[in-house]
Coordinates of N, CA and C in Angstrom, one line a residue:
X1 N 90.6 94.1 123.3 CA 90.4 94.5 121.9 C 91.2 93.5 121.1
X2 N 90.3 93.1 119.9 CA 91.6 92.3 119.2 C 92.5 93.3 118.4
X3 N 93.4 92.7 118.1 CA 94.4 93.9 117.5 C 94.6 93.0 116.1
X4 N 94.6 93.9 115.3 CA 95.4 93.5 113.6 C 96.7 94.3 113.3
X5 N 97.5 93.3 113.3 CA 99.0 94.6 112.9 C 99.0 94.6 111.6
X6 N 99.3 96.1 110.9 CA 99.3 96.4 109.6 C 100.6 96.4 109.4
X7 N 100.8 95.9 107.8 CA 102.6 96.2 108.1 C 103.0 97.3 106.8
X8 N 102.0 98.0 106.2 CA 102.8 99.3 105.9 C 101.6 100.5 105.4
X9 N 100.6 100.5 106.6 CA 99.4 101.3 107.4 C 99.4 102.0 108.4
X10 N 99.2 103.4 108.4 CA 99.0 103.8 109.5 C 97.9 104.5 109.6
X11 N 97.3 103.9 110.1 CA 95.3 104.4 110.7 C 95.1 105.7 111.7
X12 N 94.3 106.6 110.6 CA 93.8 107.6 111.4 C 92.7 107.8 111.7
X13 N 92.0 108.4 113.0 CA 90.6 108.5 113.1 C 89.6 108.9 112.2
X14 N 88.8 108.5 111.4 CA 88.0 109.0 110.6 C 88.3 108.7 108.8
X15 N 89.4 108.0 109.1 CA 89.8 107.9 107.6 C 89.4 106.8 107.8
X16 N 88.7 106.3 105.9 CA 88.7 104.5 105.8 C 89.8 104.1 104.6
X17 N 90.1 102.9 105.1 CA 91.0 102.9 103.8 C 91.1 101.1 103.8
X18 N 91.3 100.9 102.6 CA 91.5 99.6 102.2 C 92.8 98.8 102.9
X19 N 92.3 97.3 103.7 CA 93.6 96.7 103.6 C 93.2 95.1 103.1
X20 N 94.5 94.6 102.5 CA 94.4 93.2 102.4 C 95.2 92.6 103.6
X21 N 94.5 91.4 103.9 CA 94.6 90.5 104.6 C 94.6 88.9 104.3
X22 N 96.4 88.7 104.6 CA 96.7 87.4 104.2 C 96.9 86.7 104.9
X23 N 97.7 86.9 106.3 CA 97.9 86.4 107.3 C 97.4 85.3 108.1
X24 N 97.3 84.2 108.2 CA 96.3 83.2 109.2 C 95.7 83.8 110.1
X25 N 96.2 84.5 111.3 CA 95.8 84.4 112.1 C 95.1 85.6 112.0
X26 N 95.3 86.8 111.3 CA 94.8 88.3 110.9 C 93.4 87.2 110.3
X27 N 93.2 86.4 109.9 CA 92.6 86.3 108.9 C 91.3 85.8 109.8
X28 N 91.9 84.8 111.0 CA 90.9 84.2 112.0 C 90.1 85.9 112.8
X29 N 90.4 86.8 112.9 CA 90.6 87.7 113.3 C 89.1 88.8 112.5
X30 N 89.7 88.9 111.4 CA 88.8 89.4 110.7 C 87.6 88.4 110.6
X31 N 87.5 87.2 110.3 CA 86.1 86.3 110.3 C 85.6 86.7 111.7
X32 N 86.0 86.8 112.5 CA 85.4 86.4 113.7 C 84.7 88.1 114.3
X33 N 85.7 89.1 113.7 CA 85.2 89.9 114.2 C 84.1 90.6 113.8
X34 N 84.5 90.4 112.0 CA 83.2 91.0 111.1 C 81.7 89.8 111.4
X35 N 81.8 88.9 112.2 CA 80.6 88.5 112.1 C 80.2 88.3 113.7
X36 N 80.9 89.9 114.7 CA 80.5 90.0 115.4 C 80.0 91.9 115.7
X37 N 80.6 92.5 116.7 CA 80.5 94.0 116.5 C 81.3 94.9 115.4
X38 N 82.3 93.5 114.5 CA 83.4 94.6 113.6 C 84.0 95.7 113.8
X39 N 84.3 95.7 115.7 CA 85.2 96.8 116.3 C 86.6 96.1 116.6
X40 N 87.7 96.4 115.7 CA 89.3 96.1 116.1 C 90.3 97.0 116.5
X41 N 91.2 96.8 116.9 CA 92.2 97.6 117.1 C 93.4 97.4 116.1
X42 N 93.8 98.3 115.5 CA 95.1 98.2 114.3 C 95.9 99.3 115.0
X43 N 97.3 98.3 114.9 CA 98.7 98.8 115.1 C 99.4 98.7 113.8
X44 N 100.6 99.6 113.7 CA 101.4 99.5 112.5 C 102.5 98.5 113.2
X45 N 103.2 97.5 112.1 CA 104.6 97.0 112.6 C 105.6 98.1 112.3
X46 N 106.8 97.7 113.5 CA 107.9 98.3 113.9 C 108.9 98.3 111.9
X47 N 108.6 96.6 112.0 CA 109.5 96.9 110.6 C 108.4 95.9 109.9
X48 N 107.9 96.4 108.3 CA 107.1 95.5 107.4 C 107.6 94.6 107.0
X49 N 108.9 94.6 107.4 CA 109.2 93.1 106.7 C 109.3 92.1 107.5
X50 N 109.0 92.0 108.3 CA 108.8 90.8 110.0 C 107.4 90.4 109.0
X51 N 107.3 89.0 108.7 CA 106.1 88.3 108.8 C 105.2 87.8 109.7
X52 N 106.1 87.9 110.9 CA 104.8 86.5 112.1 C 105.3 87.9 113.2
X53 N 104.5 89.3 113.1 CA 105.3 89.5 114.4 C 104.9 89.4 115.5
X54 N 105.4 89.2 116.6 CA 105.4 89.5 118.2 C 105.1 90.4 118.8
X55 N 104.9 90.6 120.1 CA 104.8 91.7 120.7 C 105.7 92.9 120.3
X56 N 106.5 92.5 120.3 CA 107.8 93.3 120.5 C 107.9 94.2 119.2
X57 N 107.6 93.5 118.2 CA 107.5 94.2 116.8 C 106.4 95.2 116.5
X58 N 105.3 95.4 117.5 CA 103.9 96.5 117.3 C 104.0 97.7 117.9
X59 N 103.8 98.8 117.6 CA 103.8 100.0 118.1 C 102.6 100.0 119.0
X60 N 102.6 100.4 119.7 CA 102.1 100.1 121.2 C 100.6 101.4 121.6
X61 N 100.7 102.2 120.0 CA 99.9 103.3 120.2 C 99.4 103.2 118.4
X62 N 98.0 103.2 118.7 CA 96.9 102.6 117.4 C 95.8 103.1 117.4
X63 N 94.7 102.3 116.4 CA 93.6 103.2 116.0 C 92.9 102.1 116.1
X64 N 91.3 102.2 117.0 CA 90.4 101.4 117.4 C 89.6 101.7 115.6
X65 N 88.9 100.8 115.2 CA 88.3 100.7 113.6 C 87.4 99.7 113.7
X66 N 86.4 100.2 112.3 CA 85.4 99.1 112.4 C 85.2 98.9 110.7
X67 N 85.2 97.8 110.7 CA 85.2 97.0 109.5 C 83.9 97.2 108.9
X68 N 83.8 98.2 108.0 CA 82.9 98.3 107.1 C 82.2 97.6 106.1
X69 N 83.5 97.0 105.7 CA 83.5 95.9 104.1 C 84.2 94.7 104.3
X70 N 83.7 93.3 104.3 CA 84.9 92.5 104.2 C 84.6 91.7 102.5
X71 N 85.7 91.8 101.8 CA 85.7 91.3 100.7 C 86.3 89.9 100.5
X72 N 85.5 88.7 99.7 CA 86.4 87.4 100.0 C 87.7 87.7 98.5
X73 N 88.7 87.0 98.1 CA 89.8 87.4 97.1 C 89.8 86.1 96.4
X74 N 89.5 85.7 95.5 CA 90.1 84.2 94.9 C 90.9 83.6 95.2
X75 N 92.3 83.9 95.9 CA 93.5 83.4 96.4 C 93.3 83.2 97.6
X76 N 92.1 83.4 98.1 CA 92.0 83.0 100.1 C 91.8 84.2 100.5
X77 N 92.8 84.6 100.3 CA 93.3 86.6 101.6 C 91.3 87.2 101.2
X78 N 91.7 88.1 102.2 CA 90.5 88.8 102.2 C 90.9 90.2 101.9
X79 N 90.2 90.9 101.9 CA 90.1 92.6 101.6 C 89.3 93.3 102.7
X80 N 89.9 94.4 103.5 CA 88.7 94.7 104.6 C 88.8 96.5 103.9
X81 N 87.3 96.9 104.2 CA 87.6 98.3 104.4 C 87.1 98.7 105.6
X82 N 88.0 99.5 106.1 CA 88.1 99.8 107.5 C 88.3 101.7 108.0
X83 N 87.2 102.1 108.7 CA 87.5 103.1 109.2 C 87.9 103.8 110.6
X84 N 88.8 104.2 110.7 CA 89.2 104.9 112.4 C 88.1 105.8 112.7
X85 N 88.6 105.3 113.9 CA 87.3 105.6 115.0 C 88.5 106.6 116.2
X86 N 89.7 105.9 116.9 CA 89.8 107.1 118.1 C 91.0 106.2 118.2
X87 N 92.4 107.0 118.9 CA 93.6 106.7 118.8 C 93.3 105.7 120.6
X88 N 94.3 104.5 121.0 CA 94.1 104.0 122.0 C 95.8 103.7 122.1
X89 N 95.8 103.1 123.3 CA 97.3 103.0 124.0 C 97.2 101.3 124.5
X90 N 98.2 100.4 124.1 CA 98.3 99.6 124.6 C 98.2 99.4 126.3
X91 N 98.1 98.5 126.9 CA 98.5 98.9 128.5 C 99.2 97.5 128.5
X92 N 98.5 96.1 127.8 CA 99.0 94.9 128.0 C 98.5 93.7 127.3
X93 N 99.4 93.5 126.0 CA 99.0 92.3 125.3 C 98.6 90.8 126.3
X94 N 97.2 90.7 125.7 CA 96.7 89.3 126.8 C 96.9 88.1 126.3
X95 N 97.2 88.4 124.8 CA 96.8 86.8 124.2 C 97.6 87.3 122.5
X96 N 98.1 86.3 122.0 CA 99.1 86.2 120.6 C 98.2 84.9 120.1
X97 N 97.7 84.2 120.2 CA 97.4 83.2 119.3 C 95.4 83.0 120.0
X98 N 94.7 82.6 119.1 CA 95.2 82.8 117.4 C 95.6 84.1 116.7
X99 N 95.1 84.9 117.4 CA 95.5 86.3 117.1 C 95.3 87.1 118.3
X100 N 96.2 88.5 118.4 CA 96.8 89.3 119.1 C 95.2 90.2 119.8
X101 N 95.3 90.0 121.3 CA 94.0 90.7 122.1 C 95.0 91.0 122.7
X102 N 94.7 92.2 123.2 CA 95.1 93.5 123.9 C 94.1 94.1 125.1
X103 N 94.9 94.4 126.4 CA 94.2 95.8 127.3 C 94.4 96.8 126.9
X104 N 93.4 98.0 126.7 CA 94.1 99.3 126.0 C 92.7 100.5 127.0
X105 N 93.7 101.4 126.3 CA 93.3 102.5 127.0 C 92.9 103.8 126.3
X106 N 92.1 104.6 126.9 CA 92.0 106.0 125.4 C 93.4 106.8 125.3
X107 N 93.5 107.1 124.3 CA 94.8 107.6 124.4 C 94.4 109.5 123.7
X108 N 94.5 110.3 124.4 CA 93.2 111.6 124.1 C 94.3 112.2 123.5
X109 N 93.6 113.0 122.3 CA 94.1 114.5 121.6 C 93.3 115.5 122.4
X110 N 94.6 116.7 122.0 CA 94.0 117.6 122.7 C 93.9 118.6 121.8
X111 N 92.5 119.6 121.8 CA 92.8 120.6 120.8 C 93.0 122.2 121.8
X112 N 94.2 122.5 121.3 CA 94.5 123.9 122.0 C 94.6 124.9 121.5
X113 N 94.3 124.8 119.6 CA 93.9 126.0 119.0 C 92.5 126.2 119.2
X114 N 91.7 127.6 119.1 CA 90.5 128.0 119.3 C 90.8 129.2 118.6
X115 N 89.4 129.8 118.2 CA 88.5 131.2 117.5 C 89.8 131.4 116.4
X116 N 90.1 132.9 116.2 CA 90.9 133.3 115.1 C 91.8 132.2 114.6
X117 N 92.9 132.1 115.4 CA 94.0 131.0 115.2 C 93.9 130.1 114.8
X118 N 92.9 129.2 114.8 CA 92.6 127.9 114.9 C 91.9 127.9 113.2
X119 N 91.1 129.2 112.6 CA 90.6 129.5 111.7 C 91.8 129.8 110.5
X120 N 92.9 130.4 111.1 CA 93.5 131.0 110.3 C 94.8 129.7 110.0
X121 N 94.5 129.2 111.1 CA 95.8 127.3 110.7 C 95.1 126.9 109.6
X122 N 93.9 126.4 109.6 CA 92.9 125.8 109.2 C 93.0 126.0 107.6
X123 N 92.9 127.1 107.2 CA 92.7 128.3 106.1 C 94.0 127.6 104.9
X124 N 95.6 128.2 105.9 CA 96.8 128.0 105.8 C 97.2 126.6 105.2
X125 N 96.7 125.4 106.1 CA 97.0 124.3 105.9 C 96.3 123.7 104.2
X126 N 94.9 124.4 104.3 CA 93.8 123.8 103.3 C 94.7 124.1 102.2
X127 N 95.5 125.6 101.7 CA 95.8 125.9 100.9 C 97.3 125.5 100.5
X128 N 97.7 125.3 101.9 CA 98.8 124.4 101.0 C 99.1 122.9 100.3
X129 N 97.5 122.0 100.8 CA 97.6 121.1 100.9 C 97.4 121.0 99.1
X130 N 96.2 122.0 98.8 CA 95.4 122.7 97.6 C 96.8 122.3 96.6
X131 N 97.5 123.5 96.9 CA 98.6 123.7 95.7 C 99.3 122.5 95.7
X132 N 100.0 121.8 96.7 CA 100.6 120.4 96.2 C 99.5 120.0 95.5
X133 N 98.4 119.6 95.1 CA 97.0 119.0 94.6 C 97.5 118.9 93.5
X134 N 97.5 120.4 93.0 CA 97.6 121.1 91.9 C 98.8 121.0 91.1
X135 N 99.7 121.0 91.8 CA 101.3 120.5 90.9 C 101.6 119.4 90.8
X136 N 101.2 118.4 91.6 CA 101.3 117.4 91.6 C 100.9 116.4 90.3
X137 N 101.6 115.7 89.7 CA 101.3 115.0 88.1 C 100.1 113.3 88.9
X138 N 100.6 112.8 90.2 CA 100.1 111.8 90.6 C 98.7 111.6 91.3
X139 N 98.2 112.9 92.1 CA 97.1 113.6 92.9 C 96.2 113.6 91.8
X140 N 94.8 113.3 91.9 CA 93.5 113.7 91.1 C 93.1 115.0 91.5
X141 N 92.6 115.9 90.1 CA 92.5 117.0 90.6 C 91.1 117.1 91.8
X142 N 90.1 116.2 92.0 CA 89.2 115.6 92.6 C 89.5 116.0 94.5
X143 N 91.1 115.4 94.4 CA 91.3 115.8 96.1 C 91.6 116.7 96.5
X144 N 91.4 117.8 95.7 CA 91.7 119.4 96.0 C 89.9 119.7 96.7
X145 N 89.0 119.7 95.9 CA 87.5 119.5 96.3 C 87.6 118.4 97.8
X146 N 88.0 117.4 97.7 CA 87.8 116.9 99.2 C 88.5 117.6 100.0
X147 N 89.5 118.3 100.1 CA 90.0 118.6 101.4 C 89.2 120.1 101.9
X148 N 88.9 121.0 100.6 CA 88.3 122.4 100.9 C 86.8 121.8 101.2
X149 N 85.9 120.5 101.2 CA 84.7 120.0 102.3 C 85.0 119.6 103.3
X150 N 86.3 119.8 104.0 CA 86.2 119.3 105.3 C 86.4 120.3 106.4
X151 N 85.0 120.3 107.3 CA 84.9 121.3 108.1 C 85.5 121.0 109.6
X152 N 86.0 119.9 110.2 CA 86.6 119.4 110.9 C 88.0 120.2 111.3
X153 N 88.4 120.3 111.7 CA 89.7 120.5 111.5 C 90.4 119.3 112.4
X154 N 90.3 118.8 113.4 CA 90.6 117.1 113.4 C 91.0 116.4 112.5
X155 N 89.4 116.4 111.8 CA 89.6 115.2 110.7 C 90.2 115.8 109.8
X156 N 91.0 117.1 109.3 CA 91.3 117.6 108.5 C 92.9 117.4 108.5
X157 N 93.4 117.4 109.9 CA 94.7 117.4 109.7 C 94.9 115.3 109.9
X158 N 93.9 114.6 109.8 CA 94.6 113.2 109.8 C 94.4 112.9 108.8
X159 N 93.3 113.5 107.7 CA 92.9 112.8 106.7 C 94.3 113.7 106.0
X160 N 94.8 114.5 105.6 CA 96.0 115.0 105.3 C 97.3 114.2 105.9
X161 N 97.4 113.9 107.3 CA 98.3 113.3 107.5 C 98.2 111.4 106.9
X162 N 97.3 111.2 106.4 CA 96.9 109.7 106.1 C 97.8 110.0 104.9
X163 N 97.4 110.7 103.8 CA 98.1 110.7 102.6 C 99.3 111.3 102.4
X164 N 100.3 111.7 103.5 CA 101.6 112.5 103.2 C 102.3 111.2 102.5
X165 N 103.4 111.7 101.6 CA 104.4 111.1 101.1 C 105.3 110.8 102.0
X166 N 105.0 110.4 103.1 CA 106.4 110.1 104.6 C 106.4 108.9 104.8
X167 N 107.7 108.7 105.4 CA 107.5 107.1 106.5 C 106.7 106.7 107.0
X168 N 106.3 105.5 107.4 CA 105.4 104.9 108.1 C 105.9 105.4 109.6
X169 N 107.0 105.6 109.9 CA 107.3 106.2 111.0 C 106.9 107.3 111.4
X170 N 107.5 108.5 110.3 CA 106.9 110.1 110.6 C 105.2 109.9 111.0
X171 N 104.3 109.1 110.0 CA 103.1 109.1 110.6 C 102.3 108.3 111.7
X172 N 103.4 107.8 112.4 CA 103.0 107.0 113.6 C 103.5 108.1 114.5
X173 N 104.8 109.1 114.5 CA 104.8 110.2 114.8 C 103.7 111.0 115.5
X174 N 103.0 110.9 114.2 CA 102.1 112.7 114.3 C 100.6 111.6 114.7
X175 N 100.7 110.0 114.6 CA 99.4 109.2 114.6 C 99.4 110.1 116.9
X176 N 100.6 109.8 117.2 CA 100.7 109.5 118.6 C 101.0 111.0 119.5
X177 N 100.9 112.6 118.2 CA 101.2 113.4 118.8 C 99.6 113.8 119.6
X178 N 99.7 114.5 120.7 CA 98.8 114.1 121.3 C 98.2 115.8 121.1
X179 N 99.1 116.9 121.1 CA 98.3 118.6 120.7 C 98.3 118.8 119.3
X180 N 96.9 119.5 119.1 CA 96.4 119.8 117.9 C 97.8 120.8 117.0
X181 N 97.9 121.2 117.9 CA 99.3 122.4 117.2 C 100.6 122.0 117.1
X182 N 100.8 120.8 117.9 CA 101.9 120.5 117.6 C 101.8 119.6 116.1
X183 N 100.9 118.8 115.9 CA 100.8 118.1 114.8 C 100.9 118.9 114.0
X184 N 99.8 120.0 113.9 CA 99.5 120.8 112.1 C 101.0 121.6 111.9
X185 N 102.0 121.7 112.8 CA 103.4 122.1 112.9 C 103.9 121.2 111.9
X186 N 104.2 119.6 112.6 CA 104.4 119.1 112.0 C 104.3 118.5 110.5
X187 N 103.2 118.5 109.9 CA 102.2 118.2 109.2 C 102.7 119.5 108.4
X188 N 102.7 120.6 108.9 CA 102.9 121.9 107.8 C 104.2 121.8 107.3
X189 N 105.1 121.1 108.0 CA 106.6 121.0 107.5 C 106.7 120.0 106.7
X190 N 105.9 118.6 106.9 CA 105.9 118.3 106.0 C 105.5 118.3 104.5
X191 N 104.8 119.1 104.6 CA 103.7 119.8 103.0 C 104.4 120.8 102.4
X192 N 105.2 121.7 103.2 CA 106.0 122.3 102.8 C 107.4 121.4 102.1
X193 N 108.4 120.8 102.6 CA 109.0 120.4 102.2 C 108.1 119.3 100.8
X194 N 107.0 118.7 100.5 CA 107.0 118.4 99.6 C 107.0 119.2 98.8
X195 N 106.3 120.2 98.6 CA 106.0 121.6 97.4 C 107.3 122.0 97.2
X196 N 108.5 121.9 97.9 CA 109.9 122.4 97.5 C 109.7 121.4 96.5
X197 N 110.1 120.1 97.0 CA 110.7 118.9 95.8 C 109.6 119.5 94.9
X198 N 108.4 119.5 94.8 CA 107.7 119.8 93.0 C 108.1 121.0 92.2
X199 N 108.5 121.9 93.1 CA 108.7 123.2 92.6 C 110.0 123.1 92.0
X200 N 111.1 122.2 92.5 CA 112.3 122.1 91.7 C 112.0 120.7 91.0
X201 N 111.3 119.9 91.1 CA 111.0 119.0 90.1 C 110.5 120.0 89.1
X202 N 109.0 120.8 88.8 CA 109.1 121.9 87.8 C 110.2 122.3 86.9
X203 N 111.2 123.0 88.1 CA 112.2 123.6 87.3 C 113.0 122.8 86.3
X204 N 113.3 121.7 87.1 CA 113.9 120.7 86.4 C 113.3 120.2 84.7
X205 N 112.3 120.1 85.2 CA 111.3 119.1 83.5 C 111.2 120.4 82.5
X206 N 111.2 122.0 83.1 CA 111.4 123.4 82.4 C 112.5 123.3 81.6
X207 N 113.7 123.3 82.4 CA 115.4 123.6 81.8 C 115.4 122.5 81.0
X208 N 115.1 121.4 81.3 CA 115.3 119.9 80.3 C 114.3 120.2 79.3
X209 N 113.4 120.5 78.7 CA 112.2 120.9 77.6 C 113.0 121.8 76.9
X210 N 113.3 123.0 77.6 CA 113.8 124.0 77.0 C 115.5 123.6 76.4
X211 N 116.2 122.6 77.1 CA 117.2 122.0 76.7 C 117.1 121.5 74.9
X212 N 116.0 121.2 75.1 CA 116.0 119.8 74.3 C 115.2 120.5 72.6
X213 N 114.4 121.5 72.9 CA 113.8 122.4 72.4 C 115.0 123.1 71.9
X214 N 116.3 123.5 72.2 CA 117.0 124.4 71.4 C 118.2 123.5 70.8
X215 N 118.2 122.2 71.3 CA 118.9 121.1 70.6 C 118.6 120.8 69.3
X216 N 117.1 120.8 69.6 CA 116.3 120.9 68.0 C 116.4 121.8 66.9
X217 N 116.1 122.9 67.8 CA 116.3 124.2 66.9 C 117.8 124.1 66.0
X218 N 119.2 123.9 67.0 CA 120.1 123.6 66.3 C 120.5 122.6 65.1
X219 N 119.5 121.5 65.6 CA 119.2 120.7 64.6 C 119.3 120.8 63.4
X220 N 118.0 121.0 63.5 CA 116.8 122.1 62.1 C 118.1 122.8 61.2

């Protein structure tokens, strides 16, 4: 598989998402692939600020994708849009130049919720995801309607994990956790913990209005 390392992406099955592409050799990479089956393999780097990386610098567990779109850019770079297809495991980088081919292997989720439980996670998660939507000043209210159409619950917990406010790490984390239940664990602690921060952000922009509001009044 050829491989494209992304350096601040982390690719989930089923999600597409925009990347630019500047790189030489990413670049020989993308030509060659989009004008063959448009099937690659994308790793995140270890650290985004390594420009030329090496083996050594690629997380070793990624998302096989197919290049939907390739856009040309005025400045050279290109634009790809790209969707996950299925999580894979390195076994053994074959080749680094011109660009990074890989042996890889399937690397399986497992889902181990079923019937009520699995309905009632499902339910749980949608609505929390909902309310951050909804408090949120940065979120369109638009992605509250996409997450309550997704009947997946797979795709439900990566296309949520694609957009958390976390590390590139935390989501190479939960890219590589391999049970359904362990992730939406994860994934729920994280959504929680954001809705704290908005909820005392709230508070905060409240007491400060209301501050500023009786400053006035004393004003007056």
């Amino acid at each position: 598989l050829p491989i494209l390392p992304l350096k601040n992406t982390v690719l989930f099955p089923g999600v597409v998402v925009p990347i630019t592409v500047g790189r030489d050799r990413s670049l020989v990479l993308v030509k060659e692939a989009y004008a063959g089956d448009k099937i690659i393999g994308v790793v995140t780097q270890n650290d985004e600020d390594v420009e030329e990386p090496g083996y050594d610098d690629l997380n070793h567990v990624g998302t096989v994708a197919q290049i939907i779109k390739l856009i040309k850019m005025p400045d050279g770079s290109r634009s790809i849009v790209i969707q996950g297809k299925s999580v894979f495991e390195v076994e053994e980088f074959t080749q680094e130049q011109p660009y990074f081919r890989a042996k890889t292997k399937a690397y399986p989720r497992e889902m181990d919720l079923h019937g009520l439980e699995l309905s009632a996670s499902v339910r749980n998660i949608k609505e929390t995801a909902v309310d951050i939507i909804n408090k949120s000043p940065n979120i369109p209210s638009e992605a509250a309607i996409a997450v309550n159409n997704i009947n997946s619950p797979i795709f439900l917990l990566n296309f949520i994990a694609s957009n958390l406010n976390v590390h590139n790490e935390d989501k190479q984390e939960l890219l590589e956790t391999q049970k359904f239940s362990e992730n939406l664990d994860k994934i729920m602690e994280f959504l929680e913990q954001e809705l704290q921060v908005l909820d005392m952000s709230e508070k905060i922009r409240t007491k400060v209005k209301s501050d500023i509001d009786d400053q006035q009044r004393e004003f007056y």
